[in-house]
PDB file of N, CA, C and O in Angstrom:
ATOM      1  N   MET A  41      85.459 108.293  98.705  1.00 89.00           N
ATOM      2  CA  MET A  41      86.012 107.762  97.629  1.00 89.00           C
ATOM      3  C   MET A  41      84.997 108.735  96.070  1.00 89.00           C
ATOM      4  O   MET A  41      85.452 108.609  95.238  1.00 89.00           O
ATOM      5  N   ALA A  42      84.067 108.427  96.625  1.00 91.00           N
ATOM      6  CA  ALA A  42      83.153 108.780  95.365  1.00 91.00           C
ATOM      7  C   ALA A  42      83.071 110.295  95.153  1.00 91.00           C
ATOM      8  O   ALA A  42      83.385 110.635  93.772  1.00 91.00           O
ATOM      9  N   ARG A  43      83.899 111.105  96.029  1.00 94.00           N
ATOM     10  CA  ARG A  43      84.060 112.571  95.578  1.00 94.00           C
ATOM     11  C   ARG A  43      85.711 112.732  94.751  1.00 94.00           C
ATOM     12  O   ARG A  43      85.646 113.166  93.859  1.00 94.00           O
ATOM     13  N   LYS A  44      86.580 111.596  94.909  1.00 95.00           N
ATOM     14  CA  LYS A  44      87.512 111.419  94.548  1.00 95.00           C
ATOM     15  C   LYS A  44      87.511 111.035  93.334  1.00 95.00           C
ATOM     16  O   LYS A  44      87.935 111.975  92.208  1.00 95.00           O
ATOM     17  N   ARG A  45      86.495 109.722  93.080  1.00 95.00           N
ATOM     18  CA  ARG A  45      86.081 109.535  91.356  1.00 95.00           C
ATOM     19  C   ARG A  45      86.075 110.729  90.854  1.00 95.00           C
ATOM     20  O   ARG A  45      85.856 110.742  89.526  1.00 95.00           O
ATOM     21  N   GLY A  46      84.826 111.270  91.338  1.00 95.00           N
ATOM     22  CA  GLY A  46      83.975 112.423  90.767  1.00 95.00           C
ATOM     23  C   GLY A  46      85.407 113.677  90.079  1.00 95.00           C
ATOM     24  O   GLY A  46      84.994 114.118  89.284  1.00 95.00           O
ATOM     25  N   HIS A  47      86.315 113.678  90.972  1.00 97.00           N
ATOM     26  CA  HIS A  47      87.666 114.601  90.588  1.00 97.00           C
ATOM     27  C   HIS A  47      87.871 113.882  89.233  1.00 97.00           C
ATOM     28  O   HIS A  47      88.129 114.710  88.221  1.00 97.00           O
ATOM     29  N   TYR A  48      88.288 112.426  89.161  1.00 96.00           N
ATOM     30  CA  TYR A  48      88.800 111.898  88.313  1.00 96.00           C
ATOM     31  C   TYR A  48      88.010 111.879  87.021  1.00 96.00           C
ATOM     32  O   TYR A  48      88.352 112.368  85.653  1.00 96.00           O
ATOM     33  N   PHE A  49      86.898 111.798  87.126  1.00 96.00           N
ATOM     34  CA  PHE A  49      85.767 111.914  86.169  1.00 96.00           C
ATOM     35  C   PHE A  49      85.666 113.117  85.415  1.00 96.00           C
ATOM     36  O   PHE A  49      85.645 113.390  84.238  1.00 96.00           O
ATOM     37  N   ALA A  50      85.517 114.377  86.177  1.00 97.00           N
ATOM     38  CA  ALA A  50      85.437 115.713  86.066  1.00 97.00           C
ATOM     39  C   ALA A  50      86.762 115.920  85.070  1.00 97.00           C
ATOM     40  O   ALA A  50      86.959 116.752  83.889  1.00 97.00           O
ATOM     41  N   ALA A  51      87.940 115.263  85.511  1.00 97.00           N
ATOM     42  CA  ALA A  51      89.272 115.544  84.437  1.00 97.00           C
ATOM     43  C   ALA A  51      89.180 114.906  83.291  1.00 97.00           C
ATOM     44  O   ALA A  51      90.473 114.889  82.604  1.00 97.00           O
ATOM     45  N   GLY A  52      88.250 114.183  83.094  1.00 96.00           N
ATOM     46  CA  GLY A  52      88.336 113.108  81.569  1.00 96.00           C
ATOM     47  C   GLY A  52      88.516 111.967  81.595  1.00 96.00           C
ATOM     48  O   GLY A  52      88.560 111.190  80.867  1.00 96.00           O
ATOM     49  N   THR A  53      88.897 111.282  83.268  1.00 96.00           N
ATOM     50  CA  THR A  53      88.634 109.913  83.026  1.00 96.00           C
ATOM     51  C   THR A  53      87.749 109.084  82.924  1.00 96.00           C
ATOM     52  O   THR A  53      86.646 109.751  83.117  1.00 96.00           O
ATOM     53  N   LEU A  54      87.741 108.202  82.497  1.00 96.00           N
ATOM     54  CA  LEU A  54      86.773 107.125  81.545  1.00 96.00           C
ATOM     55  C   LEU A  54      86.645 106.052  82.586  1.00 96.00           C
ATOM     56  O   LEU A  54      85.146 105.887  82.610  1.00 96.00           O
ATOM     57  N   VAL A  55      87.400 105.462  83.217  1.00 96.00           N
ATOM     58  CA  VAL A  55      87.253 104.612  84.069  1.00 96.00           C
ATOM     59  C   VAL A  55      87.778 104.427  85.467  1.00 96.00           C
ATOM     60  O   VAL A  55      89.496 104.598  85.139  1.00 96.00           O
ATOM     61  N   VAL A  56      87.243 104.219  86.128  1.00 96.00           N
ATOM     62  CA  VAL A  56      88.343 104.167  87.834  1.00 96.00           C
ATOM     63  C   VAL A  56      87.973 102.841  88.647  1.00 96.00           C
ATOM     64  O   VAL A  56      86.880 102.494  88.563  1.00 96.00           O
ATOM     65  N   TRP A  57      89.024 102.547  88.983  1.00 95.00           N
ATOM     66  CA  TRP A  57      89.122 101.018  89.681  1.00 95.00           C
ATOM     67  C   TRP A  57      89.399 101.099  91.111  1.00 95.00           C
ATOM     68  O   TRP A  57      90.143 102.116  91.405  1.00 95.00           O
ATOM     69  N   ASP A  58      88.860 100.548  92.066  1.00 94.00           N
ATOM     70  CA  ASP A  58      88.571 100.549  93.443  1.00 94.00           C
ATOM     71  C   ASP A  58      89.220  99.057  93.572  1.00 94.00           C
ATOM     72  O   ASP A  58      88.262  98.338  93.206  1.00 94.00           O
ATOM     73  N   VAL A  59      90.600  98.813  94.033  1.00 93.00           N
ATOM     74  CA  VAL A  59      90.898  97.685  94.246  1.00 93.00           C
ATOM     75  C   VAL A  59      91.015  97.584  95.763  1.00 93.00           C
ATOM     76  O   VAL A  59      91.607  98.040  96.708  1.00 93.00           O
ATOM     77  N   ASP A  60      90.464  95.939  96.044  1.00 92.00           N
ATOM     78  CA  ASP A  60      90.374  95.743  97.513  1.00 92.00           C
ATOM     79  C   ASP A  60      91.019  94.348  97.400  1.00 92.00           C
ATOM     80  O   ASP A  60      90.114  93.329  97.194  1.00 92.00           O
ATOM     81  N   LEU A  61      92.237  93.861  97.636  1.00 86.00           N
ATOM     82  CA  LEU A  61      92.795  92.682  98.034  1.00 86.00           C
ATOM     83  C   LEU A  61      92.195  91.939  98.822  1.00 86.00           C
ATOM     84  O   LEU A  61      92.176  90.874  98.927  1.00 86.00           O
ATOM     85  N   VAL A  62      91.601  92.633 100.000  1.00 88.00           N
ATOM     86  CA  VAL A  62      91.344  91.757 101.067  1.00 88.00           C
ATOM     87  C   VAL A  62      89.641  91.284 101.154  1.00 88.00           C
ATOM     88  O   VAL A  62      89.331  90.256 101.731  1.00 88.00           O
ATOM     89  N   GLY A  63      88.946  92.630 100.373  1.00 86.00           N
ATOM     90  CA  GLY A  63      87.230  91.929 100.372  1.00 86.00           C
ATOM     91  C   GLY A  63      86.874  91.002  99.341  1.00 86.00           C
ATOM     92  O   GLY A  63      87.958  90.485  98.950  1.00 86.00           O
ATOM     93  N   GLU A  64      86.160  90.954  99.130  1.00 88.00           N
ATOM     94  CA  GLU A  64      85.414  89.638  98.369  1.00 88.00           C
ATOM     95  C   GLU A  64      85.157  90.144  96.839  1.00 88.00           C
ATOM     96  O   GLU A  64      85.238  89.616  96.307  1.00 88.00           O
ATOM     97  N   ASP A  65      84.690  91.438  97.273  1.00 86.00           N
ATOM     98  CA  ASP A  65      84.656  92.519  95.719  1.00 86.00           C
ATOM     99  C   ASP A  65      86.249  92.892  95.319  1.00 86.00           C
ATOM    100  O   ASP A  65      86.317  94.057  95.837  1.00 86.00           O
ATOM    101  N   VAL A  66      86.832  92.469  94.795  1.00 88.00           N
ATOM    102  CA  VAL A  66      88.093  92.693  94.764  1.00 88.00           C
ATOM    103  C   VAL A  66      88.198  93.825  94.041  1.00 88.00           C
ATOM    104  O   VAL A  66      89.124  94.636  94.407  1.00 88.00           O
ATOM    105  N   VAL A  67      87.718  94.139  92.538  1.00 95.00           N
ATOM    106  CA  VAL A  67      87.757  95.299  91.927  1.00 95.00           C
ATOM    107  C   VAL A  67      86.638  95.912  91.623  1.00 95.00           C
ATOM    108  O   VAL A  67      85.312  95.220  91.054  1.00 95.00           O
ATOM    109  N   LYS A  68      86.151  96.994  91.581  1.00 96.00           N
ATOM    110  CA  LYS A  68      84.880  97.906  91.483  1.00 96.00           C
ATOM    111  C   LYS A  68      85.485  98.935  89.937  1.00 96.00           C
ATOM    112  O   LYS A  68      86.211  99.525  90.468  1.00 96.00           O
ATOM    113  N   SER A  69      84.866  98.554  89.268  1.00 95.00           N
ATOM    114  CA  SER A  69      85.037  99.547  88.087  1.00 95.00           C
ATOM    115  C   SER A  69      84.083 100.466  87.733  1.00 95.00           C
ATOM    116  O   SER A  69      82.917  99.959  87.983  1.00 95.00           O
ATOM    117  N   TYR A  70      84.127 101.813  87.775  1.00 96.00           N
ATOM    118  CA  TYR A  70      83.061 102.600  87.891  1.00 96.00           C
ATOM    119  C   TYR A  70      83.591 103.024  86.719  1.00 96.00           C
ATOM    120  O   TYR A  70      84.635 103.835  86.417  1.00 96.00           O
ATOM    121  N   SER A  71      82.771 103.463  85.597  1.00 95.00           N
ATOM    122  CA  SER A  71      82.724 104.246  84.297  1.00 95.00           C
ATOM    123  C   SER A  71      82.135 105.386  84.567  1.00 95.00           C
ATOM    124  O   SER A  71      80.803 106.001  85.507  1.00 95.00           O
ATOM    125  N   SER A  72      82.615 106.364  83.631  1.00 95.00           N
ATOM    126  CA  SER A  72      82.182 107.941  83.716  1.00 95.00           C
ATOM    127  C   SER A  72      80.773 108.000  83.130  1.00 95.00           C
ATOM    128  O   SER A  72      80.021 109.037  83.702  1.00 95.00           O
ATOM    129  N   THR A  73      80.196 107.133  82.322  1.00 94.00           N
ATOM    130  CA  THR A  73      78.900 107.147  81.965  1.00 94.00           C
ATOM    131  C   THR A  73      77.732 106.492  82.730  1.00 94.00           C
ATOM    132  O   THR A  73      76.895 107.022  82.725  1.00 94.00           O
ATOM    133  N   ASP A  74      78.262 105.988  83.946  1.00 94.00           N
ATOM    134  CA  ASP A  74      77.284 105.581  85.031  1.00 94.00           C
ATOM    135  C   ASP A  74      78.130 105.254  86.368  1.00 94.00           C
ATOM    136  O   ASP A  74      78.434 104.209  86.780  1.00 94.00           O
ATOM    137  N   PRO A  75      78.752 106.286  86.944  1.00 94.00           N
ATOM    138  CA  PRO A  75      79.433 106.325  88.014  1.00 94.00           C
ATOM    139  C   PRO A  75      78.959 105.837  89.288  1.00 94.00           C
ATOM    140  O   PRO A  75      79.622 105.556  90.251  1.00 94.00           O
ATOM    141  N   ASN A  76      77.670 105.602  89.616  1.00 94.00           N
ATOM    142  CA  ASN A  76      77.235 105.089  90.548  1.00 94.00           C
ATOM    143  C   ASN A  76      76.745 103.590  90.754  1.00 94.00           C
ATOM    144  O   ASN A  76      76.138 102.984  91.513  1.00 94.00           O
ATOM    145  N   SER A  77      77.187 103.017  89.550  1.00 95.00           N
ATOM    146  CA  SER A  77      76.925 101.376  89.358  1.00 95.00           C
ATOM    147  C   SER A  77      78.092 100.937  88.936  1.00 95.00           C
ATOM    148  O   SER A  77      78.410 100.380  87.523  1.00 95.00           O
ATOM    149  N   PRO A  78      78.915 100.486  89.816  1.00 96.00           N
ATOM    150  CA  PRO A  78      80.086  99.455  89.429  1.00 96.00           C
ATOM    151  C   PRO A  78      80.056  98.326  88.996  1.00 96.00           C
ATOM    152  O   PRO A  78      78.984  97.466  89.134  1.00 96.00           O
ATOM    153  N   THR A  79      80.977  98.208  88.000  1.00 96.00           N
ATOM    154  CA  THR A  79      80.908  96.643  87.601  1.00 96.00           C
ATOM    155  C   THR A  79      81.677  95.994  88.828  1.00 96.00           C
ATOM    156  O   THR A  79      82.766  96.353  88.882  1.00 96.00           O
ATOM    157  N   VAL A  80      81.331  94.983  89.205  1.00 97.00           N
ATOM    158  CA  VAL A  80      82.310  94.151  90.245  1.00 97.00           C
ATOM    159  C   VAL A  80      82.914  93.050  89.621  1.00 97.00           C
ATOM    160  O   VAL A  80      82.250  91.903  89.209  1.00 97.00           O
ATOM    161  N   TYR A  81      84.069  93.021  90.253  1.00 96.00           N
ATOM    162  CA  TYR A  81      85.294  91.725  89.582  1.00 96.00           C
ATOM    163  C   TYR A  81      85.481  91.018  90.999  1.00 96.00           C
ATOM    164  O   TYR A  81      86.121  91.662  91.735  1.00 96.00           O
ATOM    165  N   ARG A  82      85.125  89.712  91.114  1.00 94.00           N
ATOM    166  CA  ARG A  82      85.669  88.914  92.043  1.00 94.00           C
ATOM    167  C   ARG A  82      86.982  87.805  91.383  1.00 94.00           C
ATOM    168  O   ARG A  82      87.336  87.488  90.017  1.00 94.00           O
ATOM    169  N   ARG A  83      87.502  87.212  92.466  1.00 93.00           N
ATOM    170  CA  ARG A  83      88.101  86.288  92.030  1.00 93.00           C
ATOM    171  C   ARG A  83      87.979  85.004  91.259  1.00 93.00           C
ATOM    172  O   ARG A  83      86.309  84.824  91.067  1.00 93.00           O
ATOM    173  N   GLY A  84      88.592  84.862  90.015  1.00 95.00           N
ATOM    174  CA  GLY A  84      87.985  83.793  89.119  1.00 95.00           C
ATOM    175  C   GLY A  84      87.685  84.766  88.024  1.00 95.00           C
ATOM    176  O   GLY A  84      87.303  84.118  86.544  1.00 95.00           O
ATOM    177  N   ASP A  85      87.270  85.738  87.918  1.00 96.00           N
ATOM    178  CA  ASP A  85      86.760  86.751  86.956  1.00 96.00           C
ATOM    179  C   ASP A  85      88.032  87.611  85.966  1.00 96.00           C
ATOM    180  O   ASP A  85      89.133  87.787  86.557  1.00 96.00           O
ATOM    181  N   VAL A  86      87.596  87.996  84.963  1.00 97.00           N
ATOM    182  CA  VAL A  86      88.833  88.864  84.018  1.00 97.00           C
ATOM    183  C   VAL A  86      88.014  90.042  83.957  1.00 97.00           C
ATOM    184  O   VAL A  86      86.982  90.526  83.723  1.00 97.00           O
ATOM    185  N   ALA A  87      88.912  91.226  84.515  1.00 96.00           N
ATOM    186  CA  ALA A  87      88.427  92.670  84.652  1.00 96.00           C
ATOM    187  C   ALA A  87      88.497  93.404  83.544  1.00 96.00           C
ATOM    188  O   ALA A  87      90.005  93.026  83.038  1.00 96.00           O
ATOM    189  N   THR A  88      88.159  94.302  82.822  1.00 94.00           N
ATOM    190  CA  THR A  88      88.186  95.068  81.696  1.00 94.00           C
ATOM    191  C   THR A  88      88.546  96.272  81.948  1.00 94.00           C
ATOM    192  O   THR A  88      87.560  96.837  83.277  1.00 94.00           O
ATOM    193  N   ALA A  89      89.131  97.123  81.616  1.00 91.00           N
ATOM    194  CA  ALA A  89      88.657  98.623  81.386  1.00 91.00           C
ATOM    195  C   ALA A  89      88.373  99.106  79.876  1.00 91.00           C
ATOM    196  O   ALA A  89      88.868  99.983  79.402  1.00 91.00           O
ATOM    197  N   GLU A  90      87.633  98.454  79.688  1.00 87.00           N
ATOM    198  CA  GLU A  90      86.988  98.784  77.815  1.00 87.00           C
ATOM    199  C   GLU A  90      86.774 100.073  77.560  1.00 87.00           C
ATOM    200  O   GLU A  90      87.045 100.319  76.408  1.00 87.00           O
ATOM    201  N   ALA A  91      86.122 100.644  78.360  1.00 86.00           N
ATOM    202  CA  ALA A  91      86.030 101.946  77.883  1.00 86.00           C
ATOM    203  C   ALA A  91      87.262 103.273  77.715  1.00 86.00           C
ATOM    204  O   ALA A  91      87.236 103.954  76.935  1.00 86.00           O
ATOM    205  N   ALA A  92      88.032 102.575  78.616  1.00 91.00           N
ATOM    206  CA  ALA A  92      89.308 103.399  78.310  1.00 91.00           C
ATOM    207  C   ALA A  92      90.376 103.011  77.567  1.00 91.00           C
ATOM    208  O   ALA A  92      91.295 103.598  76.818  1.00 91.00           O
ATOM    209  N   VAL A  93      90.833 101.273  77.487  1.00 91.00           N
ATOM    210  CA  VAL A  93      91.478 101.043  76.942  1.00 91.00           C
ATOM    211  C   VAL A  93      91.109  99.676  76.252  1.00 91.00           C
ATOM    212  O   VAL A  93      90.669  98.728  76.748  1.00 91.00           O
ATOM    213  N   THR A  94      90.845  99.740  74.697  1.00 92.00           N
ATOM    214  CA  THR A  94      90.079  98.408  74.180  1.00 92.00           C
ATOM    215  C   THR A  94      90.726  97.304  74.087  1.00 92.00           C
ATOM    216  O   THR A  94      92.097  97.532  73.748  1.00 92.00           O
ATOM    217  N   GLY A  95      90.399  96.400  74.623  1.00 93.00           N
ATOM    218  CA  GLY A  95      90.808  95.109  74.576  1.00 93.00           C
ATOM    219  C   GLY A  95      91.766  94.830  75.726  1.00 93.00           C
ATOM    220  O   GLY A  95      92.001  93.669  75.705  1.00 93.00           O
ATOM    221  N   TRP A  96      91.988  95.721  76.710  1.00 93.00           N
ATOM    222  CA  TRP A  96      92.864  95.424  77.672  1.00 93.00           C
ATOM    223  C   TRP A  96      91.904  94.770  78.797  1.00 93.00           C
ATOM    224  O   TRP A  96      91.085  95.108  79.133  1.00 93.00           O
ATOM    225  N   SER A  97      92.731  93.436  79.522  1.00 95.00           N
ATOM    226  CA  SER A  97      91.858  92.770  80.385  1.00 95.00           C
ATOM    227  C   SER A  97      92.938  92.442  81.551  1.00 95.00           C
ATOM    228  O   SER A  97      94.277  92.149  81.164  1.00 95.00           O
ATOM    229  N   ILE A  98      92.433  92.184  82.824  1.00 95.00           N
ATOM    230  CA  ILE A  98      93.594  91.326  83.234  1.00 95.00           C
ATOM    231  C   ILE A  98      92.829  90.186  84.292  1.00 95.00           C
ATOM    232  O   ILE A  98      91.587  90.711  84.623  1.00 95.00           O
ATOM    233  N   ALA A  99      93.345  89.034  84.371  1.00 96.00           N
ATOM    234  CA  ALA A  99      92.691  87.990  85.511  1.00 96.00           C
ATOM    235  C   ALA A  99      92.734  88.433  86.710  1.00 96.00           C
ATOM    236  O   ALA A  99      93.705  88.984  87.201  1.00 96.00           O
ATOM    237  N   VAL A 100      91.584  88.634  87.695  1.00 95.00           N
ATOM    238  CA  VAL A 100      91.609  88.936  88.958  1.00 95.00           C
ATOM    239  C   VAL A 100      92.535  88.677  89.836  1.00 95.00           C
ATOM    240  O   VAL A 100      93.344  89.080  90.798  1.00 95.00           O
ATOM    241  N   ASP A 101      92.818  87.053  89.586  1.00 93.00           N
ATOM    242  CA  ASP A 101      93.933  85.929  90.209  1.00 93.00           C
ATOM    243  C   ASP A 101      95.076  86.368  89.982  1.00 93.00           C
ATOM    244  O   ASP A 101      95.782  86.348  90.870  1.00 93.00           O
ATOM    245  N   ASP A 102      95.283  87.291  89.127  1.00 94.00           N
ATOM    246  CA  ASP A 102      96.964  87.999  88.643  1.00 94.00           C
ATOM    247  C   ASP A 102      96.944  89.123  89.480  1.00 94.00           C
ATOM    248  O   ASP A 102      98.331  89.418  89.731  1.00 94.00           O
ATOM    249  N   LEU A 103      96.285  89.514  90.143  1.00 90.00           N
ATOM    250  CA  LEU A 103      96.435  90.761  91.232  1.00 90.00           C
ATOM    251  C   LEU A 103      96.937  90.077  92.625  1.00 90.00           C
ATOM    252  O   LEU A 103      97.599  91.174  93.343  1.00 90.00           O
ATOM    253  N   PHE A 104      97.170  88.926  92.689  1.00 88.00           N
ATOM    254  CA  PHE A 104      97.516  88.621  93.981  1.00 88.00           C
ATOM    255  C   PHE A 104      98.622  87.759  93.875  1.00 88.00           C
ATOM    256  O   PHE A 104      99.039  87.097  92.905  1.00 88.00           O
ATOM    257  N   VAL A 105      99.585  87.935  94.865  1.00 78.00           N
ATOM    258  CA  VAL A 105     100.753  87.085  95.060  1.00 78.00           C
ATOM    259  C   VAL A 105     100.555  86.186  95.640  1.00 78.00           C
ATOM    260  O   VAL A 105     100.376  86.100  96.850  1.00 78.00           O
ATOM    261  N   ASP A 106     101.190  84.692  95.178  1.00 66.00           N
ATOM    262  CA  ASP A 106     101.020  83.648  96.005  1.00 66.00           C
ATOM    263  C   ASP A 106     102.338  83.292  96.476  1.00 66.00           C
ATOM    264  O   ASP A 106     103.517  83.778  96.718  1.00 66.00           O
TER     265      ASP A 106
END
């Protein structure tokens, strides 16, 4: 996954999300400015992609189907 993220960043992507709906750390958000230190979002958090889309966010809970 790290190599794949590297390819995305080399192509100009600003933010890459690794979404794991089964694990505790639901969304890991990697930034091109610090690709080795993800921001981790869990249930109850609001995830953003601020570097790529100003003002965009989603409640992590909304990623799950009830």
